[in-house]
mmCIF file of N, CA and C in Angstrom:
data_model
loop_
_atom_site.group_PDB
_atom_site.id
_atom_site.type_symbol
_atom_site.label_atom_id
_atom_site.label_comp_id
_atom_site.label_asym_id
_atom_site.label_seq_id
_atom_site.Cartn_x
_atom_site.Cartn_y
_atom_site.Cartn_z
ATOM 1 N N ASP A 1 25.261 -9.143 -7.532
ATOM 2 C CA ASP A 1 24.524 -8.038 -6.950
ATOM 3 C C ASP A 1 24.165 -6.973 -7.980
ATOM 4 N N GLU A 2 24.700 -7.065 -9.156
ATOM 5 C CA GLU A 2 24.378 -6.111 -10.216
ATOM 6 C C GLU A 2 23.123 -6.522 -10.984
ATOM 7 N N MET A 3 22.616 -7.736 -10.739
ATOM 8 C CA MET A 3 21.430 -8.212 -11.447
ATOM 9 C C MET A 3 20.213 -7.364 -11.081
ATOM 10 N N ALA A 4 19.277 -7.235 -12.016
ATOM 11 C CA ALA A 4 18.063 -6.457 -11.770
ATOM 12 C C ALA A 4 17.314 -6.966 -10.542
ATOM 13 N N ILE A 5 17.298 -8.266 -10.336
ATOM 14 C CA ILE A 5 16.560 -8.826 -9.198
ATOM 15 C C ILE A 5 17.137 -8.369 -7.858
ATOM 16 N N ALA A 6 18.394 -7.971 -7.844
ATOM 17 C CA ALA A 6 19.028 -7.502 -6.610
ATOM 18 C C ALA A 6 19.011 -5.982 -6.492
ATOM 19 N N GLN A 7 18.670 -5.266 -7.554
ATOM 20 C CA GLN A 7 18.735 -3.806 -7.541
ATOM 21 C C GLN A 7 17.391 -3.113 -7.718
ATOM 22 N N ASP A 8 16.406 -3.779 -8.310
ATOM 23 C CA ASP A 8 15.125 -3.141 -8.609
ATOM 24 C C ASP A 8 14.039 -3.607 -7.649
ATOM 25 N N GLU A 9 13.008 -2.778 -7.502
ATOM 26 C CA GLU A 9 11.835 -3.199 -6.743
ATOM 27 C C GLU A 9 11.000 -4.078 -7.658
ATOM 28 N N ILE A 10 10.790 -5.297 -7.244
ATOM 29 C CA ILE A 10 10.018 -6.243 -8.050
ATOM 30 C C ILE A 10 8.742 -6.549 -7.282
ATOM 31 N N PHE A 11 7.612 -6.175 -7.848
ATOM 32 C CA PHE A 11 6.329 -6.400 -7.197
ATOM 33 C C PHE A 11 5.691 -7.627 -7.831
ATOM 34 N N GLY A 12 5.835 -8.740 -7.189
ATOM 35 C CA GLY A 12 5.281 -9.982 -7.711
ATOM 36 C C GLY A 12 5.792 -11.153 -6.911
ATOM 37 N N PRO A 13 5.317 -12.325 -7.221
ATOM 38 C CA PRO A 13 5.747 -13.520 -6.485
ATOM 39 C C PRO A 13 7.132 -13.975 -6.940
ATOM 40 N N VAL A 14 8.156 -13.321 -6.415
ATOM 41 C CA VAL A 14 9.537 -13.620 -6.810
ATOM 42 C C VAL A 14 10.363 -13.857 -5.547
ATOM 43 N N LEU A 15 11.195 -14.861 -5.579
ATOM 44 C CA LEU A 15 12.112 -15.129 -4.478
ATOM 45 C C LEU A 15 13.516 -15.154 -5.041
ATOM 46 N N SER A 16 14.379 -14.306 -4.503
ATOM 47 C CA SER A 16 15.785 -14.351 -4.913
ATOM 48 C C SER A 16 16.595 -14.909 -3.751
ATOM 49 N N VAL A 17 17.503 -15.801 -4.062
ATOM 50 C CA VAL A 17 18.353 -16.421 -3.051
ATOM 51 C C VAL A 17 19.796 -16.114 -3.410
ATOM 52 N N LEU A 18 20.482 -15.382 -2.543
ATOM 53 C CA LEU A 18 21.868 -15.002 -2.767
ATOM 54 C C LEU A 18 22.694 -15.470 -1.573
ATOM 55 N N ARG A 19 23.819 -16.082 -1.841
ATOM 56 C CA ARG A 19 24.688 -16.561 -0.763
ATOM 57 C C ARG A 19 25.430 -15.398 -0.107
ATOM 58 N N PHE A 20 25.735 -15.567 1.174
ATOM 59 C CA PHE A 20 26.549 -14.600 1.904
ATOM 60 C C PHE A 20 27.392 -15.357 2.917
ATOM 61 N N SER A 21 28.512 -14.747 3.339
ATOM 62 C CA SER A 21 29.391 -15.446 4.283
ATOM 63 C C SER A 21 29.159 -15.067 5.735
ATOM 64 N N ASP A 22 28.733 -13.834 6.003
ATOM 65 C CA ASP A 22 28.473 -13.437 7.384
ATOM 66 C C ASP A 22 27.443 -12.311 7.394
ATOM 67 N N MET A 23 26.997 -11.936 8.589
ATOM 68 C CA MET A 23 25.940 -10.928 8.695
ATOM 69 C C MET A 23 26.381 -9.569 8.183
ATOM 70 N N ASP A 24 27.637 -9.210 8.375
ATOM 71 C CA ASP A 24 28.109 -7.918 7.875
ATOM 72 C C ASP A 24 27.988 -7.848 6.359
ATOM 73 N N GLU A 25 28.371 -8.915 5.672
ATOM 74 C CA GLU A 25 28.245 -8.944 4.212
ATOM 75 C C GLU A 25 26.776 -8.896 3.807
ATOM 76 N N LEU A 26 25.942 -9.637 4.510
ATOM 77 C CA LEU A 26 24.517 -9.659 4.203
ATOM 78 C C LEU A 26 23.918 -8.251 4.301
ATOM 79 N N VAL A 27 24.206 -7.556 5.387
ATOM 80 C CA VAL A 27 23.669 -6.210 5.595
ATOM 81 C C VAL A 27 24.215 -5.248 4.546
ATOM 82 N N ARG A 28 25.496 -5.307 4.276
ATOM 83 C CA ARG A 28 26.106 -4.415 3.280
ATOM 84 C C ARG A 28 25.442 -4.608 1.921
ATOM 85 N N ARG A 29 25.268 -5.840 1.512
ATOM 86 C CA ARG A 29 24.677 -6.114 0.197
ATOM 87 C C ARG A 29 23.189 -5.770 0.159
ATOM 88 N N ALA A 30 22.465 -6.072 1.222
ATOM 89 C CA ALA A 30 21.033 -5.767 1.257
ATOM 90 C C ALA A 30 20.793 -4.261 1.240
ATOM 91 N N ASN A 31 21.655 -3.500 1.890
ATOM 92 C CA ASN A 31 21.491 -2.048 1.958
ATOM 93 C C ASN A 31 22.092 -1.320 0.757
ATOM 94 N N ALA A 32 22.734 -2.038 -0.151
ATOM 95 C CA ALA A 32 23.417 -1.408 -1.291
ATOM 96 C C ALA A 32 22.462 -0.985 -2.402
ATOM 97 N N THR A 33 21.196 -1.252 -2.280
ATOM 98 C CA THR A 33 20.220 -0.858 -3.287
ATOM 99 C C THR A 33 19.688 0.548 -2.980
ATOM 100 N N THR A 34 19.113 1.206 -3.975
ATOM 101 C CA THR A 34 18.536 2.536 -3.753
ATOM 102 C C THR A 34 17.134 2.447 -3.158
ATOM 103 N N TYR A 35 16.624 1.239 -2.988
ATOM 104 C CA TYR A 35 15.274 1.052 -2.461
ATOM 105 C C TYR A 35 15.318 0.466 -1.061
ATOM 106 N N GLY A 36 14.215 0.591 -0.348
ATOM 107 C CA GLY A 36 14.152 0.045 1.001
ATOM 108 C C GLY A 36 12.724 -0.086 1.501
ATOM 109 N N LEU A 37 11.870 -0.685 0.686
ATOM 110 C CA LEU A 37 10.473 -0.816 1.093
ATOM 111 C C LEU A 37 10.313 -1.842 2.211
ATOM 112 N N ALA A 38 10.788 -3.062 1.980
ATOM 113 C CA ALA A 38 10.598 -4.119 2.976
ATOM 114 C C ALA A 38 11.695 -5.160 2.857
ATOM 115 N N ALA A 39 11.857 -5.914 3.931
ATOM 116 C CA ALA A 39 12.824 -7.016 3.956
ATOM 117 C C ALA A 39 12.234 -8.131 4.806
ATOM 118 N N ALA A 40 12.689 -9.336 4.558
ATOM 119 C CA ALA A 40 12.265 -10.479 5.369
ATOM 120 C C ALA A 40 13.498 -11.239 5.826
ATOM 121 N N VAL A 41 13.474 -11.649 7.074
ATOM 122 C CA VAL A 41 14.566 -12.421 7.662
ATOM 123 C C VAL A 41 13.989 -13.768 8.087
ATOM 124 N N TRP A 42 14.592 -14.838 7.610
ATOM 125 C CA TRP A 42 14.161 -16.190 7.983
ATOM 126 C C TRP A 42 15.294 -16.836 8.761
ATOM 127 N N THR A 43 15.054 -17.129 10.028
ATOM 128 C CA THR A 43 16.088 -17.705 10.881
ATOM 129 C C THR A 43 15.459 -18.377 12.094
ATOM 130 N N ARG A 44 16.204 -19.300 12.683
ATOM 131 C CA ARG A 44 15.792 -19.899 13.958
ATOM 132 C C ARG A 44 16.314 -19.078 15.136
ATOM 133 N N ASP A 45 17.280 -18.211 14.870
ATOM 134 C CA ASP A 45 17.929 -17.417 15.915
ATOM 135 C C ASP A 45 17.284 -16.031 15.981
ATOM 136 N N VAL A 46 16.332 -15.868 16.884
ATOM 137 C CA VAL A 46 15.581 -14.616 16.970
ATOM 138 C C VAL A 46 16.479 -13.450 17.367
ATOM 139 N N SER A 47 17.519 -13.688 18.152
ATOM 140 C CA SER A 47 18.419 -12.588 18.517
ATOM 141 C C SER A 47 19.141 -12.051 17.281
ATOM 142 N N LYS A 48 19.539 -12.925 16.363
ATOM 143 C CA LYS A 48 20.137 -12.465 15.099
ATOM 144 C C LYS A 48 19.112 -11.695 14.275
ATOM 145 N N ALA A 49 17.876 -12.149 14.297
ATOM 146 C CA ALA A 49 16.818 -11.459 13.550
ATOM 147 C C ALA A 49 16.652 -10.029 14.050
ATOM 148 N N HIS A 50 16.706 -9.829 15.362
ATOM 149 C CA HIS A 50 16.581 -8.479 15.922
ATOM 150 C C HIS A 50 17.756 -7.598 15.493
ATOM 151 N N ILE A 51 18.948 -8.155 15.483
ATOM 152 C CA ILE A 51 20.128 -7.401 15.041
ATOM 153 C C ILE A 51 19.980 -7.007 13.578
ATOM 154 N N LEU A 52 19.568 -7.951 12.743
ATOM 155 C CA LEU A 52 19.384 -7.658 11.318
ATOM 156 C C LEU A 52 18.279 -6.630 11.109
ATOM 157 N N ALA A 53 17.174 -6.770 11.817
ATOM 158 C CA ALA A 53 16.065 -5.826 11.664
ATOM 159 C C ALA A 53 16.513 -4.402 11.965
ATOM 160 N N GLU A 54 17.374 -4.250 12.947
ATOM 161 C CA GLU A 54 17.881 -2.916 13.288
ATOM 162 C C GLU A 54 18.815 -2.383 12.206
ATOM 163 N N ARG A 55 19.617 -3.237 11.613
ATOM 164 C CA ARG A 55 20.646 -2.797 10.665
ATOM 165 C C ARG A 55 20.147 -2.662 9.229
ATOM 166 N N LEU A 56 19.072 -3.344 8.873
ATOM 167 C CA LEU A 56 18.569 -3.269 7.499
ATOM 168 C C LEU A 56 17.848 -1.949 7.271
ATOM 169 N N ARG A 57 18.149 -1.283 6.166
ATOM 170 C CA ARG A 57 17.514 -0.010 5.807
ATOM 171 C C ARG A 57 16.251 -0.287 5.010
ATOM 172 N N ALA A 58 15.217 -0.727 5.713
ATOM 173 C CA ALA A 58 13.928 -1.029 5.097
ATOM 174 C C ALA A 58 12.829 -0.525 6.023
ATOM 175 N N GLY A 59 11.753 -0.049 5.430
ATOM 176 C CA GLY A 59 10.650 0.487 6.219
ATOM 177 C C GLY A 59 9.929 -0.565 7.036
ATOM 178 N N THR A 60 9.899 -1.787 6.547
ATOM 179 C CA THR A 60 9.292 -2.911 7.255
ATOM 180 C C THR A 60 10.244 -4.086 7.189
ATOM 181 N N VAL A 61 10.437 -4.751 8.310
ATOM 182 C CA VAL A 61 11.221 -5.987 8.331
ATOM 183 C C VAL A 61 10.345 -7.063 8.966
ATOM 184 N N TRP A 62 10.056 -8.100 8.195
ATOM 185 C CA TRP A 62 9.299 -9.240 8.705
ATOM 186 C C TRP A 62 10.283 -10.313 9.147
ATOM 187 N N VAL A 63 9.983 -10.999 10.239
ATOM 188 C CA VAL A 63 10.823 -12.090 10.729
ATOM 189 C C VAL A 63 10.003 -13.376 10.694
ATOM 190 N N ASN A 64 10.489 -14.337 9.916
ATOM 191 C CA ASN A 64 9.856 -15.645 9.753
ATOM 192 C C ASN A 64 8.411 -15.556 9.264
ATOM 193 N N CYS A 65 8.111 -14.499 8.535
ATOM 194 C CA CYS A 65 6.806 -14.321 7.901
ATOM 195 C C CYS A 65 6.992 -13.286 6.798
ATOM 196 N N TYR A 66 5.940 -13.053 6.034
ATOM 197 C CA TYR A 66 6.030 -12.041 4.988
ATOM 198 C C TYR A 66 4.634 -11.539 4.665
ATOM 199 N N ASP A 67 4.537 -10.257 4.346
ATOM 200 C CA ASP A 67 3.286 -9.647 3.912
ATOM 201 C C ASP A 67 2.225 -9.670 5.012
ATOM 202 N N VAL A 68 2.645 -9.467 6.246
ATOM 203 C CA VAL A 68 1.737 -9.412 7.385
ATOM 204 C C VAL A 68 1.632 -7.954 7.811
ATOM 205 N N PHE A 69 0.404 -7.446 7.882
ATOM 206 C CA PHE A 69 0.203 -6.034 8.200
ATOM 207 C C PHE A 69 -0.714 -5.869 9.398
ATOM 208 N N ASP A 70 -0.500 -4.805 10.126
ATOM 209 C CA ASP A 70 -1.359 -4.397 11.229
ATOM 210 C C ASP A 70 -1.780 -2.965 10.911
ATOM 211 N N ALA A 71 -3.083 -2.725 10.848
ATOM 212 C CA ALA A 71 -3.577 -1.397 10.461
ATOM 213 C C ALA A 71 -3.120 -0.299 11.414
ATOM 214 N N ALA A 72 -2.718 -0.656 12.625
ATOM 215 C CA ALA A 72 -2.258 0.348 13.586
ATOM 216 C C ALA A 72 -0.775 0.666 13.428
ATOM 217 N N ALA A 73 -0.051 -0.137 12.656
ATOM 218 C CA ALA A 73 1.391 0.073 12.485
ATOM 219 C C ALA A 73 1.651 0.821 11.180
ATOM 220 N N PRO A 74 2.497 1.847 11.205
ATOM 221 C CA PRO A 74 2.786 2.582 9.968
ATOM 222 C C PRO A 74 3.532 1.714 8.964
ATOM 223 N N PHE A 75 3.242 1.944 7.672
ATOM 224 C CA PHE A 75 3.900 1.198 6.609
ATOM 225 C C PHE A 75 4.454 2.180 5.594
ATOM 226 N N GLY A 76 5.679 1.980 5.170
ATOM 227 C CA GLY A 76 6.307 2.798 4.143
ATOM 228 C C GLY A 76 7.776 2.439 4.056
ATOM 229 N N GLY A 77 8.413 2.920 3.002
ATOM 230 C CA GLY A 77 9.789 2.524 2.762
ATOM 231 C C GLY A 77 10.820 3.565 3.135
ATOM 232 N N PHE A 78 12.071 3.160 3.029
ATOM 233 C CA PHE A 78 13.217 4.048 3.193
ATOM 234 C C PHE A 78 13.755 4.369 1.806
ATOM 235 N N LYS A 79 14.651 5.298 1.747
ATOM 236 C CA LYS A 79 15.349 5.686 0.519
ATOM 237 C C LYS A 79 14.335 6.043 -0.569
ATOM 238 N N GLN A 80 14.408 5.417 -1.739
ATOM 239 C CA GLN A 80 13.524 5.793 -2.840
ATOM 240 C C GLN A 80 12.273 4.923 -2.917
ATOM 241 N N SER A 81 11.900 4.320 -1.828
ATOM 242 C CA SER A 81 10.692 3.483 -1.781
ATOM 243 C C SER A 81 9.581 4.230 -1.066
ATOM 244 N N GLY A 82 8.684 4.793 -1.827
ATOM 245 C CA GLY A 82 7.518 5.431 -1.249
ATOM 246 C C GLY A 82 7.777 6.815 -0.704
ATOM 247 N N PHE A 83 6.686 7.433 -0.289
ATOM 248 C CA PHE A 83 6.726 8.773 0.275
ATOM 249 C C PHE A 83 5.999 8.739 1.609
ATOM 250 N N GLY A 84 6.708 8.945 2.684
ATOM 251 C CA GLY A 84 6.071 8.985 3.988
ATOM 252 C C GLY A 84 5.572 7.625 4.445
ATOM 253 N N ARG A 85 4.534 7.652 5.267
ATOM 254 C CA ARG A 85 3.988 6.435 5.853
ATOM 255 C C ARG A 85 2.493 6.355 5.613
ATOM 256 N N GLU A 86 2.016 5.131 5.474
ATOM 257 C CA GLU A 86 0.590 4.853 5.384
ATOM 258 C C GLU A 86 0.204 4.031 6.603
ATOM 259 N N LEU A 87 -1.069 3.976 6.883
ATOM 260 C CA LEU A 87 -1.632 3.209 7.995
ATOM 261 C C LEU A 87 -1.262 3.823 9.342
ATOM 262 N N GLY A 88 -1.978 3.442 10.360
ATOM 263 C CA GLY A 88 -1.714 3.922 11.709
ATOM 264 C C GLY A 88 -1.832 5.434 11.837
ATOM 265 N N GLN A 89 -1.467 5.955 12.984
ATOM 266 C CA GLN A 89 -1.502 7.400 13.231
ATOM 267 C C GLN A 89 -0.619 8.154 12.252
ATOM 268 N N ARG A 90 0.559 7.597 11.933
ATOM 269 C CA ARG A 90 1.477 8.267 10.997
ATOM 270 C C ARG A 90 0.833 8.425 9.623
ATOM 271 N N GLY A 91 0.000 7.484 9.218
ATOM 272 C CA GLY A 91 -0.680 7.584 7.932
ATOM 273 C C GLY A 91 -1.723 8.683 7.910
ATOM 274 N N LEU A 92 -2.333 8.942 9.039
ATOM 275 C CA LEU A 92 -3.333 10.010 9.122
ATOM 276 C C LEU A 92 -2.696 11.391 9.166
ATOM 277 N N ASP A 93 -1.470 11.481 9.638
ATOM 278 C CA ASP A 93 -0.810 12.777 9.809
ATOM 279 C C ASP A 93 -0.757 13.599 8.526
ATOM 280 N N ALA A 94 -0.662 12.952 7.373
ATOM 281 C CA ALA A 94 -0.591 13.680 6.101
ATOM 282 C C ALA A 94 -1.891 14.430 5.803
ATOM 283 N N TYR A 95 -2.985 14.017 6.430
ATOM 284 C CA TYR A 95 -4.282 14.632 6.168
ATOM 285 C C TYR A 95 -4.692 15.624 7.252
ATOM 286 N N LEU A 96 -3.842 15.834 8.230
ATOM 287 C CA LEU A 96 -4.170 16.700 9.355
ATOM 288 C C LEU A 96 -3.292 17.943 9.364
ATOM 289 N N GLU A 97 -3.828 19.012 9.945
ATOM 290 C CA GLU A 97 -3.045 20.222 10.152
ATOM 291 C C GLU A 97 -3.135 20.589 11.631
ATOM 292 N N ASP A 98 -2.009 20.915 12.205
ATOM 293 C CA ASP A 98 -1.987 21.349 13.599
ATOM 294 C C ASP A 98 -2.312 22.837 13.663
ATOM 295 N N LYS A 99 -3.032 23.206 14.696
ATOM 296 C CA LYS A 99 -3.338 24.618 14.904
ATOM 297 C C LYS A 99 -3.294 24.893 16.398
ATOM 298 N N THR A 100 -2.698 26.000 16.767
ATOM 299 C CA THR A 100 -2.668 26.431 18.158
ATOM 300 C C THR A 100 -3.560 27.653 18.292
ATOM 301 N N VAL A 101 -4.462 27.624 19.250
ATOM 302 C CA VAL A 101 -5.335 28.762 19.530
ATOM 303 C C VAL A 101 -5.105 29.169 20.982
ATOM 304 N N THR A 102 -4.781 30.435 21.197
ATOM 305 C CA THR A 102 -4.554 30.950 22.544
ATOM 306 C C THR A 102 -5.605 32.007 22.832
ATOM 307 N N VAL A 103 -6.316 31.852 23.946
ATOM 308 C CA VAL A 103 -7.367 32.794 24.323
ATOM 309 C C VAL A 103 -7.057 33.321 25.717
ATOM 310 N N ARG A 104 -7.012 34.646 25.845
ATOM 311 C CA ARG A 104 -6.843 35.257 27.172
ATOM 312 C C ARG A 104 -8.228 35.353 27.798
ATOM 313 N N LEU A 105 -8.361 34.794 28.972
ATOM 314 C CA LEU A 105 -9.660 34.773 29.655
ATOM 315 C C LEU A 105 -9.665 35.747 30.831
ATOM 316 N N GLY A 106 -9.482 36.977 30.595
ATOM 317 C CA GLY A 106 -9.576 37.938 31.676
ATOM 318 C C GLY A 106 -8.488 38.952 31.676
#
């Protein structure tokens, strides 16, 4: 887990395969990095995938797929991965300012 491939954000076609004994160990090791842009879970057990998706500290968790985006869904990372969210309504929020105007009519 001290290897660069397990600790750094690597942007490229790279697959790292690390053994684990149970889901608790998997989550602990996956969350031990300072980054949290995205994660992918490959499993036949969708209920386990939902549990992992909830426990993983990543801005996006793909299940049985990877690099799939929906323009209406916000995208961004946790921890030191990115700033805020892009895409969807959350992505537009950075460019908007709220204003309240109150007018007495009488």
